[in-house]
Each structure stands twice: as C-alpha cells, then as structure tokens.
Amino acid sequence: MHAGGMTRPRRPVAQIVPPYLLRHLATTTEPIAEFARATLTRDHRYRHNRATATATGAGGHRSAMATPAAEAPSRRISDAANAQHLPGRTVRDEGAPATGDAAVDEAYDGFGATWKLYKDVYGRNSIDGSGLRLLGTVHYGEGYQNAFWNGTRMVFGDGDGEIFGRFTASLDVIGHELTHGVVEHTAALTYSGQSGALNESIADVFGVLVKQYSLGQDAAAADWLIGGDLLLPGVKGVALRSMLHPGTAYDDPRLGKDPQPDSMSGYVETTDDNGGVHYNSGIPNRAFALAATTIGGPAWEKAGRVWYDVLTGGKLKAGADFAAFAQLTITAAAARFGADSPEAAGIRDGWTAVGVSAGSTTTVPSGKPPVDTEAELLLRRTGGFAGIPRQRQAKLAELPARDRRTWQGLLADDLLPRLAAESSPRPDAFAYCVTCIAVELDVEVAEPDLPLRLRRLFERTLSGQ
Ligand SMILES: [Zn+2]
C-alpha cells in the first residue's frame, strides 16, 4: 500500500449519521437496507460533486450568501421536494410565518436557536461572525437517513420512517451541523484522525449547548444525548450518541451497538470514517460533559465558554490532537477563571478521566503492540534542490535504544499515513519515504509537513547516529 503523499484528500462532508452505521443498516432487511444503500450512494456522489465544484471554483450558491447588516438571524429554508437537487424551492424566508410543514418550521426555529446561543452567550453573529445567512434544505431525497453541512447549507433528509424520523426533529443535530460551519470559519480542524474527532466533538458540544440553552437546562439536568429525537419508537436505543456515557446510546439488531469509546484505552484505530472521527469523538465529548457537570450550573457559561475561547483563540492548529486541545482548554480556563479555579480543575479532571494527558507530545497509544525489533526499516530521503537521494536500510534492533523505541511505536501508529495523506509535494523540499514490509507501511511525506521531532529522528537515522 502506498498512502500517497501526492494527492490531497477530498474534503469530506460532515454528516450526522456515520457511514459505518449506514453500512450496517445496508445489510439488514428491506426497505431500510435499500434506503441505507441509497443514502450511502448519494452521500458518496454528493461528496464527489462537491469536491469537483470546489476544485473548479464553481459555486452556484454564492449569491445566496449575502451578508445582512443588522445583527439578527437571516434564515432561508428551501424544500427539495424529495429530489436531490440543491437548494430546492424557497419556502420560508426570515420573518415569514410558520408554514405548517414540521420539517420547514423545525429547521427555521433550530437555526434561530443556534444563532441565539452564539449571539447571546458568545457575542458571535452567525456562523462566520459577520451575519452569514443561514441556509437550509429540507425533504432532501427519499427515505434519506442523514443530515449534513455541505460548506454552504444544512441539508436534512426525512429519514426512512422506521428507524430514523425526520432529521430536523433534534435541535442538537441542527446545532451540530451549523457548528461545523463555525469550525470551518475558525480553527478549520482537519476532518480526519484526532483533529477530525475534535471537529466532530466540538459540533456535538455546541449542538448540545444549543439544546440546553434553549431549554434553560443546567449541566446536571441535561441528558447529554445527541439525536435523541431522531430514533423512532421500536429502536433499542436513546440517541445516536451519549456525550456523558459514550458507547451506551443504542444496541439494536438493525443499528448494531454504539461503538464509541469513553476513554483513550478504547481509542479506535481505523481508516474507516475518516480515521474514526465519529467513534473517537466520544473521548473529548465525555471530557467536556464531565467537566461541565463537575463545575455545575449552565454548561454554556463556564465549560462552553472555555471551549469557545479555544475554538476562536487562534492557537488551535488545524491538525491538533486531543492532548494539544486539552492543554489549550486548561490554559484558557486558567486565563479566564484563574489557574486554581474550580473551572480549571474541573476541566483538567475531565481530561484525566478519559485518559488524555494534556499537552503531551507523544502520539496516541495505538492499542497495537510495538513493532518487532527484527523488522526491517527502509528510510529514503529524496528530492531537494540538488536531487541527491540518501537512504538507510536497517533492522530496528540496529538502531540506538532511544530511537529504536520511537520507531517501534511510530511504525505501529497511524501518524505517518495520516501525515502522508495531508502532505503535498513542495518545490525543492526533501521528501521522506518510510517503508516497513512487516507492517505493510509505505508512505511519503514532504519534509515541511513533518513535526520537528520526526525530522530530527529521520536525520539521526539516516546519518547512523
Ligand atoms: Zn458532524
């Protein structure tokens, strides 16, 4: 396998129902299975179309993104009439009365509630902070089991009518999808691996805060469920995700069992689901829910404020991992409430409880055993202005003890494939190729895309130090 450092990955569309769940449904009984297969196909086609539109700069939606001057929400809800064409026919504009169509009115009200949390509590005027119009399309497709944010608008399916009801029914789902827009306009967390799971988690955090704020509900009184109103009667489950108790949201013959881990000991290593973004988001979700319930009172005031500070503070990098994010929340809590405050302590304890060591420079414990020291490593450095390659082939056992252990962990981890997937060739820059047959690893990463500690490791290994 070659994880290919040459092409940038397609920018995935953030969606509320993870692909693994749809794939599971696709193997169950008709007509649910057929709806699931159709949703998967449409999601795939949609992502492809979007990638093409982005690449060519073709936008058809831009005229609808006009910025209103006043600090009030500006909403427009369209109806796709069960077709798959966006945006569909406009059915409710800002200020217009309720239509009587539940999906239209829930989307309109949900957009309003989301706008209100961001404005009232955090002083943010819409997704982009400058009054961006909130666009939504309802009745998308037939039996469509999903809701997603496509970078411009929120799109809601009606559900299949047996497992999933209409996707506008859960206010937290609406808040979740619009928050993907906020993330895109702020930290722009890369939608894969740990940064992708943080992107998902932040969408759940503010999604659930929209619901709690709207209900005037304290952290202690909240259910901390995402998508609780989507599941129809008969489904063995309470929601799509539980932030306080990840892994317990459902256990149903048709849906399978909620696969979310509730701490780093259960961290899921996978190439599925953009590197497990909907699985591992359970870990930071629980850190937030624990911090908020420990601190007490309304979650949007303290823990939510700290998360918002980090999201918009400019220090959160697009490729941040859990440990870096955790450290930023602790620093932000200390800055806002004091280093010895109950808020800072509650947040620190939340991360500790889920096994994330704030600010540690180590990568995830992959759960896999370290690679055997008899494994053969081939490290090649190519490119560079002079174009002279260097390489070293060695058994891990031949390396100095400290670097040997680092290599053993690195080859077992998914860090290199992830860096390779996000890396692109740079003029005159070195490129490192790492090959290890024992773990079927063969990747190429441009030197500027490598963290400093890996550059140093590679240099020492090449020079035989
Ligand atoms: Zn999402």
Tab-separated table of C-alpha atoms and ligand atoms in Angstrom:
chain	number	residue	atom	x	y	z
A	1	MET	CA	0.000	0.000	0.000
A	2	HIS	CA	1.163	3.483	-0.706
A	3	ALA	CA	-0.660	6.124	1.312
A	4	GLY	CA	0.368	8.557	-1.383
A	5	GLY	CA	1.754	11.932	-0.380
A	6	MET	CA	0.990	13.250	-3.820
A	7	THR	CA	-2.708	13.979	-3.714
A	8	ARG	CA	-4.673	15.978	-1.214
A	9	PRO	CA	-7.570	14.047	0.273
A	10	ARG	CA	-11.081	15.016	-0.742
A	11	ARG	CA	-12.617	17.358	1.800
A	12	PRO	CA	-15.263	15.206	3.463
A	13	VAL	CA	-18.782	16.429	4.063
A	14	ALA	CA	-19.638	16.471	7.753
A	15	GLN	CA	-22.678	14.343	8.348
A	16	ILE	CA	-24.564	13.319	11.450
A	17	VAL	CA	-25.019	9.599	10.714
A	18	PRO	CA	-21.614	7.955	10.301
A	19	PRO	CA	-21.007	5.825	7.209
A	20	TYR	CA	-20.330	2.703	9.330
A	21	LEU	CA	-23.860	2.870	10.698
A	22	LEU	CA	-25.370	3.207	7.225
A	23	ARG	CA	-23.229	0.306	6.002
A	24	HIS	CA	-24.552	-1.787	8.878
A	25	LEU	CA	-28.128	-0.858	8.006
A	26	ALA	CA	-27.471	-1.648	4.353
A	27	THR	CA	-27.055	-5.311	5.308
A	28	THR	CA	-30.353	-5.553	7.227
A	29	THR	CA	-33.902	-6.080	5.983
A	30	GLU	CA	-35.733	-4.181	3.248
A	31	PRO	CA	-36.813	-1.455	2.795
A	32	ILE	CA	-34.470	0.011	5.439
A	33	ALA	CA	-31.463	-1.589	3.763
A	34	GLU	CA	-32.388	-0.108	0.425
A	35	PHE	CA	-32.755	3.382	1.903
A	36	ALA	CA	-29.361	2.989	3.584
A	37	ARG	CA	-27.695	1.881	0.362
A	38	ALA	CA	-29.289	4.798	-1.463
A	39	THR	CA	-28.156	7.262	1.226
A	40	LEU	CA	-24.610	5.909	1.054
A	41	THR	CA	-24.564	6.202	-2.734
A	42	ARG	CA	-25.974	9.713	-2.647
A	43	ASP	CA	-23.560	10.789	0.090
A	44	HIS	CA	-20.705	9.485	-1.989
A	45	ARG	CA	-21.937	11.142	-5.167
A	46	TYR	CA	-22.572	14.355	-3.265
A	47	ARG	CA	-19.073	14.432	-1.836
A	48	HIS	CA	-17.662	13.817	-5.273
A	49	ASN	CA	-19.696	16.621	-6.839
A	50	ARG	CA	-18.701	18.960	-4.090
A	51	ALA	CA	-15.021	18.192	-4.481
A	52	THR	CA	-15.331	18.899	-8.201
A	53	ALA	CA	-17.172	22.168	-7.613
A	54	THR	CA	-14.547	23.274	-5.108
A	55	ALA	CA	-11.722	22.367	-7.427
A	56	THR	CA	-13.128	24.323	-10.354
A	57	GLY	CA	-14.225	27.240	-8.232
A	58	ALA	CA	-17.769	26.798	-9.458
A	59	GLY	CA	-20.129	27.996	-6.785
A	60	GLY	CA	-23.869	28.408	-7.612
A	61	HIS	CA	-24.668	29.268	-4.014
A	62	ARG	CA	-22.724	32.462	-3.622
A	63	SER	CA	-25.496	34.928	-4.404
A	64	ALA	CA	-27.497	33.431	-1.538
A	65	MET	CA	-24.685	34.153	0.926
A	66	ALA	CA	-25.274	37.904	1.060
A	67	THR	CA	-24.474	39.427	4.434
A	68	PRO	CA	-27.265	41.365	6.145
A	69	ALA	CA	-26.251	44.492	8.044
A	70	ALA	CA	-28.378	44.086	11.180
A	71	GLU	CA	-27.376	41.728	13.989
A	72	ALA	CA	-30.344	39.434	13.681
A	73	PRO	CA	-30.517	35.991	12.135
A	74	SER	CA	-31.177	35.798	8.441
A	75	ARG	CA	-32.665	32.440	7.530
A	76	ARG	CA	-33.846	30.850	4.327
A	77	ILE	CA	-35.373	27.384	4.229
A	78	SER	CA	-35.832	25.565	0.936
A	79	ASP	CA	-37.737	22.403	0.029
A	80	ALA	CA	-36.080	19.776	-2.164
A	81	ALA	CA	-39.476	18.022	-2.541
A	82	ASN	CA	-37.795	14.602	-2.085
A	83	ALA	CA	-35.473	15.215	-5.014
A	84	GLN	CA	-31.726	15.590	-4.615
A	85	HIS	CA	-31.284	18.978	-6.200
A	86	LEU	CA	-29.973	21.841	-4.072
A	87	PRO	CA	-31.078	24.304	-2.947
A	88	GLY	CA	-34.724	23.474	-3.867
A	89	ARG	CA	-37.639	25.890	-3.796
A	90	THR	CA	-37.565	28.666	-1.143
A	91	VAL	CA	-40.420	28.051	1.280
A	92	ARG	CA	-39.667	30.249	4.305
A	93	ASP	CA	-37.540	33.384	4.466
A	94	GLU	CA	-36.565	35.392	7.550
A	95	GLY	CA	-39.618	36.877	9.260
A	96	ALA	CA	-42.158	34.829	7.319
A	97	PRO	CA	-44.819	32.996	9.351
A	98	ALA	CA	-44.745	29.270	10.098
A	99	THR	CA	-45.655	27.109	7.116
A	100	GLY	CA	-47.250	24.178	8.951
A	101	ASP	CA	-44.655	21.840	7.430
A	102	ALA	CA	-42.877	20.474	10.523
A	103	ALA	CA	-39.508	19.998	8.812
A	104	VAL	CA	-39.503	23.558	7.439
A	105	ASP	CA	-40.523	25.112	10.741
A	106	GLU	CA	-38.174	22.988	12.862
A	107	ALA	CA	-35.253	23.931	10.635
A	108	TYR	CA	-36.220	27.618	10.813
A	109	ASP	CA	-36.606	27.547	14.614
A	110	GLY	CA	-33.471	25.422	15.087
A	111	PHE	CA	-31.399	27.873	13.062
A	112	GLY	CA	-32.807	30.666	15.218
A	113	ALA	CA	-31.941	28.831	18.457
A	114	THR	CA	-28.408	28.158	17.226
A	115	TRP	CA	-27.885	31.757	16.155
A	116	LYS	CA	-29.205	32.894	19.568
A	117	LEU	CA	-26.775	30.750	21.620
A	118	TYR	CA	-23.793	32.027	19.638
A	119	LYS	CA	-25.001	35.647	19.782
A	120	ASP	CA	-26.334	35.880	23.358
A	121	VAL	CA	-23.611	33.878	25.068
A	122	TYR	CA	-20.500	34.299	22.912
A	123	GLY	CA	-21.260	37.528	21.038
A	124	ARG	CA	-20.883	35.804	17.673
A	125	ASN	CA	-23.076	36.981	14.802
A	126	SER	CA	-23.822	33.786	12.868
A	127	ILE	CA	-21.502	31.096	11.531
A	128	ASP	CA	-18.831	33.423	10.173
A	129	GLY	CA	-19.182	36.093	12.862
A	130	SER	CA	-20.414	38.539	10.217
A	131	GLY	CA	-24.074	37.667	9.882
A	132	LEU	CA	-23.815	34.924	7.259
A	133	ARG	CA	-27.268	33.905	6.045
A	134	LEU	CA	-28.334	30.541	7.439
A	135	LEU	CA	-29.444	28.323	4.587
A	136	GLY	CA	-31.242	25.031	4.901
A	137	THR	CA	-32.873	22.483	2.633
A	138	VAL	CA	-35.434	20.001	3.966
A	139	HIS	CA	-37.140	16.944	2.399
A	140	TYR	CA	-33.875	16.038	0.686
A	141	GLY	CA	-34.096	12.746	-1.187
A	142	GLU	CA	-36.412	9.841	-0.473
A	143	GLY	CA	-36.017	7.983	2.810
A	144	TYR	CA	-32.730	9.853	3.220
A	145	GLN	CA	-31.182	8.842	6.555
A	146	ASN	CA	-28.898	11.765	7.158
A	147	ALA	CA	-28.326	15.448	7.759
A	148	PHE	CA	-25.166	17.186	6.672
A	149	TRP	CA	-23.434	20.523	6.325
A	150	ASN	CA	-22.031	20.952	2.819
A	151	GLY	CA	-19.958	24.048	3.484
A	152	THR	CA	-22.786	26.348	2.430
A	153	ARG	CA	-26.036	24.975	3.739
A	154	MET	CA	-27.582	22.406	6.065
A	155	VAL	CA	-29.385	19.587	4.317
A	156	PHE	CA	-31.940	17.376	6.083
A	157	GLY	CA	-33.433	14.071	5.000
A	158	ASP	CA	-36.841	12.848	6.133
A	159	GLY	CA	-35.456	9.557	7.481
A	160	ASP	CA	-36.674	6.113	6.463
A	161	GLY	CA	-39.784	6.221	8.673
A	162	GLU	CA	-38.882	3.038	10.553
A	163	ILE	CA	-35.577	3.686	12.314
A	164	PHE	CA	-34.919	7.356	11.672
A	165	GLY	CA	-37.574	10.043	11.645
A	166	ARG	CA	-37.000	13.442	10.078
A	167	PHE	CA	-33.601	14.907	10.866
A	168	THR	CA	-34.921	18.337	11.847
A	169	ALA	CA	-36.540	16.783	14.932
A	170	SER	CA	-33.435	17.050	17.134
A	171	LEU	CA	-32.376	20.593	17.941
A	172	ASP	CA	-28.888	19.366	18.899
A	173	VAL	CA	-28.460	17.899	15.398
A	174	ILE	CA	-29.210	21.296	13.860
A	175	GLY	CA	-26.783	22.965	16.289
A	176	HIS	CA	-24.213	20.273	15.481
A	177	GLU	CA	-24.361	20.827	11.722
A	178	LEU	CA	-24.224	24.629	11.928
A	179	THR	CA	-21.284	24.344	14.327
A	180	HIS	CA	-19.372	22.515	11.573
A	181	GLY	CA	-19.758	25.833	9.763
A	182	VAL	CA	-18.370	27.727	12.770
A	183	VAL	CA	-15.408	25.337	12.976
A	184	GLU	CA	-14.764	25.817	9.254
A	185	HIS	CA	-14.680	29.603	9.783
A	186	THR	CA	-12.420	29.429	12.883
A	187	ALA	CA	-9.908	26.662	13.673
A	188	ALA	CA	-10.781	24.718	10.482
A	189	LEU	CA	-9.841	21.422	12.137
A	190	THR	CA	-8.817	18.829	9.550
A	191	TYR	CA	-11.605	16.275	9.184
A	192	SER	CA	-9.589	13.118	9.789
A	193	GLY	CA	-7.990	11.284	12.686
A	194	GLN	CA	-7.855	13.082	16.046
A	195	SER	CA	-8.354	16.585	14.634
A	196	GLY	CA	-11.417	15.209	12.814
A	197	ALA	CA	-12.719	13.660	16.024
A	198	LEU	CA	-12.219	17.059	17.704
A	199	ASN	CA	-14.165	18.672	14.853
A	200	GLU	CA	-16.996	16.174	15.450
A	201	SER	CA	-16.826	16.615	19.214
A	202	ILE	CA	-16.935	20.418	19.064
A	203	ALA	CA	-20.017	20.122	16.829
A	204	ASP	CA	-21.629	17.861	19.451
A	205	VAL	CA	-20.592	20.193	22.304
A	206	PHE	CA	-22.197	23.313	20.821
A	207	GLY	CA	-25.073	21.263	19.380
A	208	VAL	CA	-25.967	20.039	22.843
A	209	LEU	CA	-25.420	23.538	24.286
A	210	VAL	CA	-27.947	24.945	21.778
A	211	LYS	CA	-30.473	22.462	23.173
A	212	GLN	CA	-29.595	23.109	26.835
A	213	TYR	CA	-29.628	26.897	26.385
A	214	SER	CA	-32.940	26.732	24.588
A	215	LEU	CA	-34.422	24.626	27.419
A	216	GLY	CA	-32.731	26.725	30.154
A	217	GLN	CA	-31.250	23.486	31.462
A	218	ASP	CA	-28.291	23.111	33.877
A	219	ALA	CA	-25.500	20.625	33.204
A	220	ALA	CA	-26.853	18.362	35.947
A	221	ALA	CA	-30.370	18.262	34.477
A	222	ALA	CA	-29.293	17.699	30.856
A	223	ASP	CA	-29.419	14.278	29.159
A	224	TRP	CA	-26.234	14.924	27.117
A	225	LEU	CA	-27.714	12.969	24.195
A	226	ILE	CA	-27.228	13.741	20.514
A	227	GLY	CA	-30.017	12.882	18.102
A	228	GLY	CA	-32.404	11.661	20.802
A	229	ASP	CA	-35.458	12.722	18.820
A	230	LEU	CA	-34.389	11.065	15.561
A	231	LEU	CA	-34.850	7.449	16.579
A	232	LEU	CA	-38.379	6.185	16.069
A	233	PRO	CA	-40.277	4.027	18.579
A	234	GLY	CA	-39.166	0.396	18.434
A	235	VAL	CA	-35.475	1.212	18.095
A	236	LYS	CA	-33.479	-0.152	21.034
A	237	GLY	CA	-31.641	2.998	21.951
A	238	VAL	CA	-31.995	6.523	23.281
A	239	ALA	CA	-29.985	8.547	20.737
A	240	LEU	CA	-27.168	8.452	18.173
A	241	ARG	CA	-24.544	9.369	20.766
A	242	SER	CA	-24.274	9.886	24.503
A	243	MET	CA	-21.724	12.534	25.486
A	244	LEU	CA	-21.665	11.590	29.168
A	245	HIS	CA	-21.666	7.816	28.563
A	246	PRO	CA	-20.256	7.158	25.085
A	247	GLY	CA	-20.917	3.630	23.861
A	248	THR	CA	-24.343	3.339	25.507
A	249	ALA	CA	-26.614	5.272	23.113
A	250	TYR	CA	-28.073	2.244	21.298
A	251	ASP	CA	-27.843	-1.514	20.997
A	252	ASP	CA	-30.280	-2.579	18.307
A	253	PRO	CA	-30.379	-5.591	15.969
A	254	ARG	CA	-30.647	-3.284	12.960
A	255	LEU	CA	-28.284	-0.498	14.106
A	256	GLY	CA	-25.712	-2.632	15.886
A	257	LYS	CA	-24.183	-1.357	19.116
A	258	ASP	CA	-22.960	2.189	19.762
A	259	PRO	CA	-19.207	1.832	19.024
A	260	GLN	CA	-17.952	4.985	20.792
A	261	PRO	CA	-15.085	4.583	23.291
A	262	ASP	CA	-15.379	6.568	26.525
A	263	SER	CA	-11.636	6.883	27.143
A	264	MET	CA	-8.259	6.579	25.424
A	265	SER	CA	-7.986	2.935	26.469
A	266	GLY	CA	-10.703	2.202	23.902
A	267	TYR	CA	-9.325	4.516	21.187
A	268	VAL	CA	-10.348	3.124	17.792
A	269	GLU	CA	-7.614	2.887	15.159
A	270	THR	CA	-9.264	2.667	11.773
A	271	THR	CA	-9.108	4.059	8.258
A	272	ASP	CA	-12.922	3.872	8.190
A	273	ASP	CA	-14.986	7.009	8.850
A	274	ASN	CA	-12.103	9.390	8.032
A	275	GLY	CA	-9.982	7.739	10.686
A	276	GLY	CA	-12.772	7.128	13.185
A	277	VAL	CA	-13.982	10.722	13.591
A	278	HIS	CA	-17.455	9.601	14.758
A	279	TYR	CA	-16.018	6.909	17.035
A	280	ASN	CA	-13.271	8.736	18.908
A	281	SER	CA	-15.242	11.972	19.315
A	282	GLY	CA	-16.730	10.121	22.296
A	283	ILE	CA	-13.489	10.720	24.214
A	284	PRO	CA	-13.411	14.566	24.091
A	285	ASN	CA	-17.236	14.562	24.339
A	286	ARG	CA	-17.048	12.824	27.698
A	287	ALA	CA	-14.216	15.101	28.868
A	288	PHE	CA	-16.487	18.084	28.190
A	289	ALA	CA	-19.606	16.573	29.756
A	290	LEU	CA	-17.661	15.548	32.885
A	291	ALA	CA	-16.040	18.980	33.177
A	292	ALA	CA	-19.392	20.754	32.763
A	293	THR	CA	-21.220	18.568	35.274
A	294	THR	CA	-18.358	18.838	37.788
A	295	ILE	CA	-18.249	22.622	37.501
A	296	GLY	CA	-22.054	22.765	37.713
A	297	GLY	CA	-24.585	25.372	36.585
A	298	PRO	CA	-25.365	26.065	32.931
A	299	ALA	CA	-22.739	24.315	30.780
A	300	TRP	CA	-22.611	27.124	28.205
A	301	GLU	CA	-21.373	29.651	30.804
A	302	LYS	CA	-18.140	28.032	32.007
A	303	ALA	CA	-17.006	24.896	30.144
A	304	GLY	CA	-18.741	26.083	26.953
A	305	ARG	CA	-17.080	29.490	27.248
A	306	VAL	CA	-13.644	27.860	27.578
A	307	TRP	CA	-14.245	25.601	24.547
A	308	TYR	CA	-15.367	28.660	22.567
A	309	ASP	CA	-12.257	30.596	23.673
A	310	VAL	CA	-10.058	27.776	22.360
A	311	LEU	CA	-12.001	27.403	19.109
A	312	THR	CA	-11.704	31.107	18.307
A	313	GLY	CA	-8.478	31.984	20.132
A	314	GLY	CA	-6.151	31.452	17.169
A	315	LYS	CA	-3.879	28.927	18.880
A	316	LEU	CA	-5.764	25.779	17.911
A	317	LYS	CA	-3.996	24.276	14.905
A	318	ALA	CA	-5.914	22.557	12.096
A	319	GLY	CA	-4.144	19.276	12.784
A	320	ALA	CA	-4.377	19.419	16.595
A	321	ASP	CA	-4.597	16.169	18.540
A	322	PHE	CA	-6.537	15.526	21.762
A	323	ALA	CA	-3.553	16.285	24.012
A	324	ALA	CA	-2.892	19.657	22.359
A	325	PHE	CA	-6.568	20.592	22.524
A	326	ALA	CA	-6.782	19.521	26.180
A	327	GLN	CA	-3.797	21.703	27.047
A	328	LEU	CA	-5.378	24.702	25.309
A	329	THR	CA	-8.623	24.269	27.280
A	330	ILE	CA	-6.732	24.133	30.577
A	331	THR	CA	-4.717	27.231	29.638
A	332	ALA	CA	-7.871	29.049	28.516
A	333	ALA	CA	-9.712	28.114	31.722
A	334	ALA	CA	-6.777	29.431	33.790
A	335	ALA	CA	-6.747	32.684	31.778
A	336	ARG	CA	-10.476	33.264	32.175
A	337	PHE	CA	-11.167	31.883	35.665
A	338	GLY	CA	-7.741	31.569	37.331
A	339	ALA	CA	-5.252	28.687	37.472
A	340	ASP	CA	-6.572	27.488	40.839
A	341	SER	CA	-10.236	27.983	39.957
A	342	PRO	CA	-12.808	25.173	40.174
A	343	GLU	CA	-13.347	25.688	36.431
A	344	ALA	CA	-9.701	24.939	35.558
A	345	ALA	CA	-9.702	21.979	37.974
A	346	GLY	CA	-12.951	20.575	36.557
A	347	ILE	CA	-11.628	20.730	33.018
A	348	ARG	CA	-8.284	19.184	33.972
A	349	ASP	CA	-10.093	16.365	35.794
A	350	GLY	CA	-12.377	15.800	32.799
A	351	TRP	CA	-9.403	15.127	30.517
A	352	THR	CA	-7.687	12.968	33.128
A	353	ALA	CA	-10.823	10.842	33.497
A	354	VAL	CA	-10.809	9.982	29.775
A	355	GLY	CA	-7.075	9.245	29.734
A	356	VAL	CA	-5.896	12.271	27.748
A	357	SER	CA	-2.650	13.771	29.088
A	358	ALA	CA	-2.875	17.466	28.319
A	359	GLY	CA	-0.035	18.806	26.208
A	360	SER	CA	1.889	15.547	25.979
A	361	THR	CA	3.964	15.344	22.840
A	362	THR	CA	3.516	11.622	22.427
A	363	THR	CA	1.080	10.323	19.864
A	364	VAL	CA	-1.917	8.169	20.646
A	365	PRO	CA	-1.390	4.847	22.278
A	366	SER	CA	-2.450	2.884	19.230
A	367	GLY	CA	-3.509	-0.172	21.173
A	368	LYS	CA	-1.312	-2.209	18.827
A	369	PRO	CA	1.879	-3.812	20.135
A	370	PRO	CA	5.115	-2.061	19.147
A	371	VAL	CA	6.740	-3.410	16.001
A	372	ASP	CA	9.200	-6.263	16.481
A	373	THR	CA	12.867	-5.197	16.613
A	374	GLU	CA	13.716	-7.710	13.850
A	375	ALA	CA	11.553	-5.702	11.437
A	376	GLU	CA	13.428	-4.108	8.563
A	377	LEU	CA	13.129	-0.363	8.031
A	378	LEU	CA	13.902	1.440	4.791
A	379	LEU	CA	14.171	5.216	5.132
A	380	ARG	CA	14.804	7.253	1.982
A	381	ARG	CA	15.191	10.973	1.586
A	382	THR	CA	14.611	12.168	-1.968
A	383	GLY	CA	14.116	15.491	-3.692
A	384	GLY	CA	15.900	18.599	-2.546
A	385	PHE	CA	17.400	21.243	-4.825
A	386	ALA	CA	20.378	19.028	-5.682
A	387	GLY	CA	18.226	15.945	-6.115
A	388	ILE	CA	20.659	13.578	-4.415
A	389	PRO	CA	18.866	10.771	-2.558
A	390	ARG	CA	20.070	9.279	0.694
A	391	GLN	CA	18.832	6.135	2.263
A	392	ARG	CA	19.344	3.724	5.097
A	393	GLN	CA	18.160	0.183	5.455
A	394	ALA	CA	18.375	-1.357	8.900
A	395	LYS	CA	16.718	-3.688	11.337
A	396	LEU	CA	15.171	-1.752	14.225
A	397	ALA	CA	17.481	-3.734	16.523
A	398	GLU	CA	20.468	-1.995	14.917
A	399	LEU	CA	19.282	1.484	15.927
A	400	PRO	CA	20.270	3.207	19.199
A	401	ALA	CA	17.875	2.216	22.018
A	402	ARG	CA	16.055	5.542	22.268
A	403	ASP	CA	15.349	5.842	18.549
A	404	ARG	CA	14.546	2.143	18.287
A	405	ARG	CA	11.679	2.515	20.756
A	406	THR	CA	10.406	5.626	18.989
A	407	TRP	CA	10.446	3.789	15.645
A	408	GLN	CA	8.687	0.771	17.151
A	409	GLY	CA	5.806	2.989	18.301
A	410	LEU	CA	5.801	5.132	15.168
A	411	LEU	CA	5.534	2.157	12.811
A	412	ALA	CA	2.635	0.731	14.840
A	413	ASP	CA	0.809	4.082	14.858
A	414	ASP	CA	-1.266	5.702	12.101
A	415	LEU	CA	0.568	9.042	12.372
A	416	LEU	CA	2.742	8.554	9.264
A	417	PRO	CA	-0.148	7.502	6.980
A	418	ARG	CA	-2.132	10.488	8.244
A	419	LEU	CA	0.745	12.902	7.656
A	420	ALA	CA	1.218	11.383	4.191
A	421	ALA	CA	-2.452	11.819	3.341
A	422	GLU	CA	-2.270	15.509	4.251
A	423	SER	CA	1.136	16.133	2.722
A	424	SER	CA	1.682	17.659	-0.695
A	425	PRO	CA	4.895	17.978	-2.687
A	426	ARG	CA	6.797	21.262	-2.220
A	427	PRO	CA	9.265	22.665	-4.730
A	428	ASP	CA	12.802	21.739	-3.740
A	429	ALA	CA	11.769	20.318	-0.387
A	430	PHE	CA	13.036	16.959	0.749
A	431	ALA	CA	10.562	14.119	0.795
A	432	TYR	CA	10.935	11.192	3.164
A	433	CYS	CA	9.794	7.702	2.183
A	434	VAL	CA	9.306	5.252	5.022
A	435	THR	CA	8.891	1.596	4.130
A	436	CYS	CA	8.409	-1.278	6.552
A	437	ILE	CA	7.177	-4.505	5.000
A	438	ALA	CA	6.453	-6.049	8.407
A	439	VAL	CA	3.593	-3.581	8.971
A	440	GLU	CA	2.754	-3.017	5.270
A	441	LEU	CA	3.790	0.608	5.543
A	442	ASP	CA	4.995	2.557	2.528
A	443	VAL	CA	4.445	6.299	2.756
A	444	GLU	CA	5.964	9.513	1.518
A	445	VAL	CA	5.806	12.801	3.435
A	446	ALA	CA	7.263	16.158	2.383
A	447	GLU	CA	9.735	17.381	4.985
A	448	PRO	CA	7.843	20.633	5.722
A	449	ASP	CA	4.821	18.529	6.731
A	450	LEU	CA	6.770	16.571	9.356
A	451	PRO	CA	6.759	17.585	13.019
A	452	LEU	CA	10.229	18.718	14.133
A	453	ARG	CA	10.782	15.690	16.371
A	454	LEU	CA	10.238	13.369	13.387
A	455	ARG	CA	12.591	15.396	11.151
A	456	ARG	CA	15.283	15.054	13.824
A	457	LEU	CA	14.588	11.331	14.206
A	458	PHE	CA	14.833	10.816	10.442
A	459	GLU	CA	18.064	12.834	10.215
A	460	ARG	CA	19.663	10.851	13.047
A	461	THR	CA	18.562	7.565	11.500
A	462	LEU	CA	19.897	8.493	8.048
A	463	SER	CA	23.231	9.620	9.396
A	464	GLY	CA	23.619	6.486	11.508
A	465	GLN	CA	23.868	8.416	14.792
B	1	ZN	ZN	-20.674	16.098	12.349
